[in-house]
Short mmCIF file of C-alpha atoms in Angstrom, two decimals:
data_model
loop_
_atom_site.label_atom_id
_atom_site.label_comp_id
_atom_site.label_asym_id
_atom_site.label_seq_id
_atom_site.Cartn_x
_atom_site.Cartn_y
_atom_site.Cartn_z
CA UNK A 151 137.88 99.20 56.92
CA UNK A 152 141.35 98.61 58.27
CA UNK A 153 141.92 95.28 60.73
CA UNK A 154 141.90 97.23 64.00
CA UNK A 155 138.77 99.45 63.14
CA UNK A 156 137.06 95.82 61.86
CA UNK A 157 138.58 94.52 64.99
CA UNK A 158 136.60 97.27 67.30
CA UNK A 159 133.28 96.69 65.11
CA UNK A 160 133.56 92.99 65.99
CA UNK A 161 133.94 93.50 69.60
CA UNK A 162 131.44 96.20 69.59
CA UNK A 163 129.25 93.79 68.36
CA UNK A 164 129.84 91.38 71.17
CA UNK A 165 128.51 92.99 73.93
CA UNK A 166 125.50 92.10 75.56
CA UNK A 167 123.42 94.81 75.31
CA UNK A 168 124.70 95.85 71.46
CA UNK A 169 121.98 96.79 69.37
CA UNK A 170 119.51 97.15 72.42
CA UNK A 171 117.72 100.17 73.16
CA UNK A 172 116.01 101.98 75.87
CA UNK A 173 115.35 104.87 78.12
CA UNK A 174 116.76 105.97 81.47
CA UNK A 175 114.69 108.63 83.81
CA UNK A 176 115.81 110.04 86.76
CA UNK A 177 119.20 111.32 86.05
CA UNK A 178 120.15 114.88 88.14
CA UNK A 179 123.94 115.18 88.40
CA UNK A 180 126.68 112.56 88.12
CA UNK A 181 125.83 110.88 91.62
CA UNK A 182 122.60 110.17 90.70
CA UNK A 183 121.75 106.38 90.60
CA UNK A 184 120.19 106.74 86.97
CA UNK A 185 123.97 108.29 85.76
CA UNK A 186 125.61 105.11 87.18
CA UNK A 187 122.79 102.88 85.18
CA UNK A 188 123.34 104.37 81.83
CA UNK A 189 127.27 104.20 82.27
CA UNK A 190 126.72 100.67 82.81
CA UNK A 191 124.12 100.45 80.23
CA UNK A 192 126.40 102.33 77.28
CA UNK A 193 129.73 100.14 78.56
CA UNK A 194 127.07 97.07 77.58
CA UNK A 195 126.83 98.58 74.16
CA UNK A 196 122.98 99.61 74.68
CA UNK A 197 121.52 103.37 72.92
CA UNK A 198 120.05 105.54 75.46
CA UNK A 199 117.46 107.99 75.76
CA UNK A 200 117.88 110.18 78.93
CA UNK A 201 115.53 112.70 80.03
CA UNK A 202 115.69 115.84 82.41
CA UNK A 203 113.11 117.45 84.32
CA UNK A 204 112.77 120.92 83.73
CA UNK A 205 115.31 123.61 82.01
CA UNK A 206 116.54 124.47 85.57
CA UNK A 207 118.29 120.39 86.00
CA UNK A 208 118.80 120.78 81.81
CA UNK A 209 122.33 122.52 82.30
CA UNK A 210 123.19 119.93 84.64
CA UNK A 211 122.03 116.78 82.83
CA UNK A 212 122.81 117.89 79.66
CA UNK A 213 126.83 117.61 79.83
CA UNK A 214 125.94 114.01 80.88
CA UNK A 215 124.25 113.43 78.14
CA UNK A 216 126.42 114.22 76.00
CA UNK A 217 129.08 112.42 77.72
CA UNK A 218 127.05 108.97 77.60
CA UNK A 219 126.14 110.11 73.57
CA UNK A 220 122.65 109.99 74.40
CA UNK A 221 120.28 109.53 71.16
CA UNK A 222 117.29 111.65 72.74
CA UNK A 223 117.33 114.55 75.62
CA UNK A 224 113.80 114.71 76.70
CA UNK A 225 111.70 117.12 79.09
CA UNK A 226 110.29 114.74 81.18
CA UNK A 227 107.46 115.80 84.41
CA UNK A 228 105.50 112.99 84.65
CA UNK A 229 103.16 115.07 86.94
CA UNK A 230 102.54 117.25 83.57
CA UNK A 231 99.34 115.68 81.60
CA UNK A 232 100.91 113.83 78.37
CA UNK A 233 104.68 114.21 79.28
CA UNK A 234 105.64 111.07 80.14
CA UNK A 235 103.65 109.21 77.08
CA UNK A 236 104.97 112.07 74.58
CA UNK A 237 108.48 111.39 75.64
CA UNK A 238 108.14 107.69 74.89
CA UNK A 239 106.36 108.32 71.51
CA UNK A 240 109.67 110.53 70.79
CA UNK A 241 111.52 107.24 71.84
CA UNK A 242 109.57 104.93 69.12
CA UNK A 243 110.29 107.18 66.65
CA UNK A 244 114.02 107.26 67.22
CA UNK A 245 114.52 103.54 67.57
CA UNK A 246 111.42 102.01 66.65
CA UNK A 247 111.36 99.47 69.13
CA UNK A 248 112.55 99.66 73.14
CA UNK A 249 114.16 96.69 74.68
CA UNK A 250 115.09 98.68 78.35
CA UNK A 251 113.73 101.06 80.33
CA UNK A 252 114.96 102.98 83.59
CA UNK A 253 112.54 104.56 86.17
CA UNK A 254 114.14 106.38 88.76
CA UNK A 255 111.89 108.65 90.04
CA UNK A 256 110.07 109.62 93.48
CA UNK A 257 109.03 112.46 95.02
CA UNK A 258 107.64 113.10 98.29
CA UNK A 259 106.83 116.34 100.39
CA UNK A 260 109.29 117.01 103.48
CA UNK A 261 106.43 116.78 105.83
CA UNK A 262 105.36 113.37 104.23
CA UNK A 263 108.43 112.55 104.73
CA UNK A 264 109.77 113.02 108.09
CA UNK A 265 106.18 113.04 110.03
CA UNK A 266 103.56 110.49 111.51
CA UNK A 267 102.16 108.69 108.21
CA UNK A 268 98.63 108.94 109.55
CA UNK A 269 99.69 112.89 109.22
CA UNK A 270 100.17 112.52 105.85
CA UNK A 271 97.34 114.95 103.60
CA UNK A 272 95.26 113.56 101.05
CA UNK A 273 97.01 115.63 98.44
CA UNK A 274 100.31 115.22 99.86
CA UNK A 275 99.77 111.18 99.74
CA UNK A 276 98.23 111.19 96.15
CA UNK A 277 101.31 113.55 94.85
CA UNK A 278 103.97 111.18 95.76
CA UNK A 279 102.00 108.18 94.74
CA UNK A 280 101.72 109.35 91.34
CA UNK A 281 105.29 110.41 90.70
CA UNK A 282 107.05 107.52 92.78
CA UNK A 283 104.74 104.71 91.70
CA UNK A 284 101.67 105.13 89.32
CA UNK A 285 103.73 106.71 86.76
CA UNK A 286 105.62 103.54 86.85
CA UNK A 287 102.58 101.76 85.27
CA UNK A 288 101.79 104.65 82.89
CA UNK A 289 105.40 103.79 81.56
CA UNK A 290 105.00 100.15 81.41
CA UNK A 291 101.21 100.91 79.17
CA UNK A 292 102.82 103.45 76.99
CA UNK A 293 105.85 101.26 76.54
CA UNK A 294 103.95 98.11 76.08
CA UNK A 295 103.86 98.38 72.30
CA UNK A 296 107.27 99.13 71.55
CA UNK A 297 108.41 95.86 73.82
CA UNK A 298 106.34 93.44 71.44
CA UNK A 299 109.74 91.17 71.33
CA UNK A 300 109.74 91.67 75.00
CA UNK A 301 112.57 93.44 77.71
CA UNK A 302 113.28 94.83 80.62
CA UNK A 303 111.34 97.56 83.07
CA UNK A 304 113.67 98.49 85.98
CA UNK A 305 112.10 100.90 89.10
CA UNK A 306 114.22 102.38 92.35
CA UNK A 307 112.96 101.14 95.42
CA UNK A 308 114.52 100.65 98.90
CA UNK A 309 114.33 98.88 102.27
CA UNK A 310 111.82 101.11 103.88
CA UNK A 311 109.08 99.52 101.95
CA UNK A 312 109.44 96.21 103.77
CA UNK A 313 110.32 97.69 107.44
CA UNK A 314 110.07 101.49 109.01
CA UNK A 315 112.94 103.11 108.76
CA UNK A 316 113.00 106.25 110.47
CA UNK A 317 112.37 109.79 108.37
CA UNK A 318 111.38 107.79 105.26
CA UNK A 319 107.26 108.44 106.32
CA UNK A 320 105.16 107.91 103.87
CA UNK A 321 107.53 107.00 101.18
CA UNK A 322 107.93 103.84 102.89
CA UNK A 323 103.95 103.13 101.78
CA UNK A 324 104.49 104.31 98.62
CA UNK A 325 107.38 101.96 97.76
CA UNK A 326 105.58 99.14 99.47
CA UNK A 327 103.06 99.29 96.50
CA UNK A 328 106.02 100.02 93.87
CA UNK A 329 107.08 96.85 95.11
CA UNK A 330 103.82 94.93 94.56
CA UNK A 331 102.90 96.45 91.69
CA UNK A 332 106.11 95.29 89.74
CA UNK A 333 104.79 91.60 91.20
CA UNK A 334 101.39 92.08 89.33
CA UNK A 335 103.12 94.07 86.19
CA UNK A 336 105.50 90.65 85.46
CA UNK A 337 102.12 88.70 85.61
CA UNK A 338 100.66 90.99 83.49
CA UNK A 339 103.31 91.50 81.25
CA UNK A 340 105.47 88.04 81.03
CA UNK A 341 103.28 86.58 78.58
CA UNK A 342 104.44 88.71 75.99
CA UNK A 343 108.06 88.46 77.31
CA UNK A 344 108.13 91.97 79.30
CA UNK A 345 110.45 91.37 82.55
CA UNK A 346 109.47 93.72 85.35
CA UNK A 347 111.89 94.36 88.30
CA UNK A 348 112.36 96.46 91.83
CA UNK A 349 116.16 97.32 92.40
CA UNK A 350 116.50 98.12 95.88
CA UNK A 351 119.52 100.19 97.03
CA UNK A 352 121.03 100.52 100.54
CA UNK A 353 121.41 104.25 101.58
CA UNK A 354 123.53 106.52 98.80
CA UNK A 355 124.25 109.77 99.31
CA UNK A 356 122.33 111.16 95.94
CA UNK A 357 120.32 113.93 95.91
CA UNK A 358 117.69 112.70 96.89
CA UNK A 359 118.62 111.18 99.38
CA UNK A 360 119.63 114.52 101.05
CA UNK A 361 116.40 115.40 102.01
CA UNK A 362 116.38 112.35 104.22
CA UNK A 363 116.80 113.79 108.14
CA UNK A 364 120.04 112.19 109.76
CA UNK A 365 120.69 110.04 106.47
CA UNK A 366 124.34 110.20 107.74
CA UNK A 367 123.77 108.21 110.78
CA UNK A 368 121.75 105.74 108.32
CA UNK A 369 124.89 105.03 106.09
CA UNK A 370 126.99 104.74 109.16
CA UNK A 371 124.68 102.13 110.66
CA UNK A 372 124.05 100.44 107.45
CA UNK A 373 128.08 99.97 107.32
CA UNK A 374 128.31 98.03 110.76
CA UNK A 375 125.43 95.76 110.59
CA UNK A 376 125.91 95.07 106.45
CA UNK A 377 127.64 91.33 106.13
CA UNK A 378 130.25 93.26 103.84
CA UNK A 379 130.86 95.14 106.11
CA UNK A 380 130.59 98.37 104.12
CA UNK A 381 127.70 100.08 102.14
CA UNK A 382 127.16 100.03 98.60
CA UNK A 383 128.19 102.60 95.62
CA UNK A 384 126.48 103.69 92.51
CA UNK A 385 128.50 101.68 90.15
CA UNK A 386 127.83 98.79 91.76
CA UNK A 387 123.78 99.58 91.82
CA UNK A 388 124.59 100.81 88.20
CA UNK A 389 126.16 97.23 86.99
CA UNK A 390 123.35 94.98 88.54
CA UNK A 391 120.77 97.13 87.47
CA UNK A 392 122.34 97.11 83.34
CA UNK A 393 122.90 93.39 83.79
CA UNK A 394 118.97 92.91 84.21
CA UNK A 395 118.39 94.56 80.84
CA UNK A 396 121.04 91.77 79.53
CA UNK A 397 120.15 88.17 78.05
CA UNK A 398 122.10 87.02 81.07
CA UNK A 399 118.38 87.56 83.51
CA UNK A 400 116.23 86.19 80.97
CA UNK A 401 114.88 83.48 83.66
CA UNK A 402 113.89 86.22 85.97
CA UNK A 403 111.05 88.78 86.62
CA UNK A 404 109.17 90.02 89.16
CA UNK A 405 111.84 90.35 91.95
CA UNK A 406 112.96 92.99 94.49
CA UNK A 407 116.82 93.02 94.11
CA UNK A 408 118.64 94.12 97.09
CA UNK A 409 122.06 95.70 96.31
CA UNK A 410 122.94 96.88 100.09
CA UNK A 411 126.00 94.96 101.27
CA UNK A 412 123.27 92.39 102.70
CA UNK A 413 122.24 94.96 105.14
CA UNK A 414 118.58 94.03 104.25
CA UNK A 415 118.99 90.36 105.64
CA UNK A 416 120.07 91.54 109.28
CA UNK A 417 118.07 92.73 111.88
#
């Protein structure tokens, strides 16, 4: 090996999350949240897993993958019996053990959504809690013995679970209890050295955020009342959320991260 290519290795090397592996969920084009994660994650030096949804969001995610050299590109549906635990089997296989992994997922019907939450349908209710939270723990248990020497599990949430904010519904509910159940999943889990954590956004325009009514007025009001007088971007949710998987947090778990321009702290 010549001294620039030993030079590159060595540097390579360096980086905090070199040698680290994990997977990232949630990824549907290149403004998703979970795209600006695994940049962050594979400028850290970690291997990635990334998974899509269904063949319909595979020739969009795909390309990504392949940008961010992906190790695995998994069908993932976690409302599918077996999916979710199948794709992490696939993931101990491929790097035997997981030190990171990325949940970025929620789902919610429009009427859920944008009506009275005492509207809200049994089956309507139980749907979105299963994608947007329980699967969250059925990650953490199928994970659980690939993390024996411990890391990092990282969910989306947002400010709606601590106060109503308007056309969020029931998914303000439902990330309440995402919230509290990373709380009891660090006390569960930090024995063995498993950090649990709730990133918290301010308003993005992703996706899924889209389907939010009058979610332009909510950036624009975010903006005036945020102490930085602005709202946030991907990259930066992406760079907080990769540092978390680095040594650099190891003296943390259980926390709600805000990454909103402070908007959270005014009234």
């Amino acid at each position: 090996m010549n001294a620039i290519h030993e030079q590159t290795a060595l540097d390579a090397s360096l980086l905090p999350l070199a040698g680290k592996k994990g997977l990232i969920t949630g990824i549907a084009n290149d403004k998703s949240i979970a795209f600006a994660v695994a940049k962050a994650i594979r400028a850290l030096g970690g291997e990635i897993a990334i998974t899509y949804q269904n063949d319909k969001t595979a020739k969009y995610t795909q390309p990504l993958a392949e940008a961010l050299d992906a190790k695995l590109f998994l069908k993932l549906d976690v409302a599918e019996p077996g999916s979710l635990e199948g794709v992490i089997e696939q993931c101990g296989k491929e790097f035997g053990q997981i030190d990171f992994a990325i949940h970025s997922m929620a789902f919610c019907n429009a009427d859920d959504l944008h009506g009275r939450v005492i509207d809200t349908t049994e089956e309507g209710f139980d749907a979105a809690m299963n994608v947007s939270c329980h699967s969250f723990l059925r990650m953490a248990k199928a994970l659980e013995p690939l993390m024996a020497h411990g890391g990092s599990l990282i969910t989306m949430s947002y400010l709606g679970a601590e106060r109503v904010v308007r056309n969020y519904g029931v998914m303000g509910i439902i990330k309440a209890a995402l919230e509290s159940a990373v709380r009891y999943m660090a006390y569960d889990l930090g024995p063995k050295g498993i950090r649990v954590f709730a990133v918290s956004p301010g308003p993005i325009m992703t996706r899924a955020a889209s389907g939010i009514a009058n979610f332009n007025a909510l950036l624009e009001a975010d903006a005036v009342k945020a102490p930085l007088g602005r709202t946030v971007t991907i990259e930066e949710v992406g760079a907080l959320t990769a540092f978390l998987c680095t040594p650099g947090s190891s003296g943390m778990t259980g926390q709600t991260i805000y990454v909103d321009a402070g908007a959270h702290i005014v009234a």
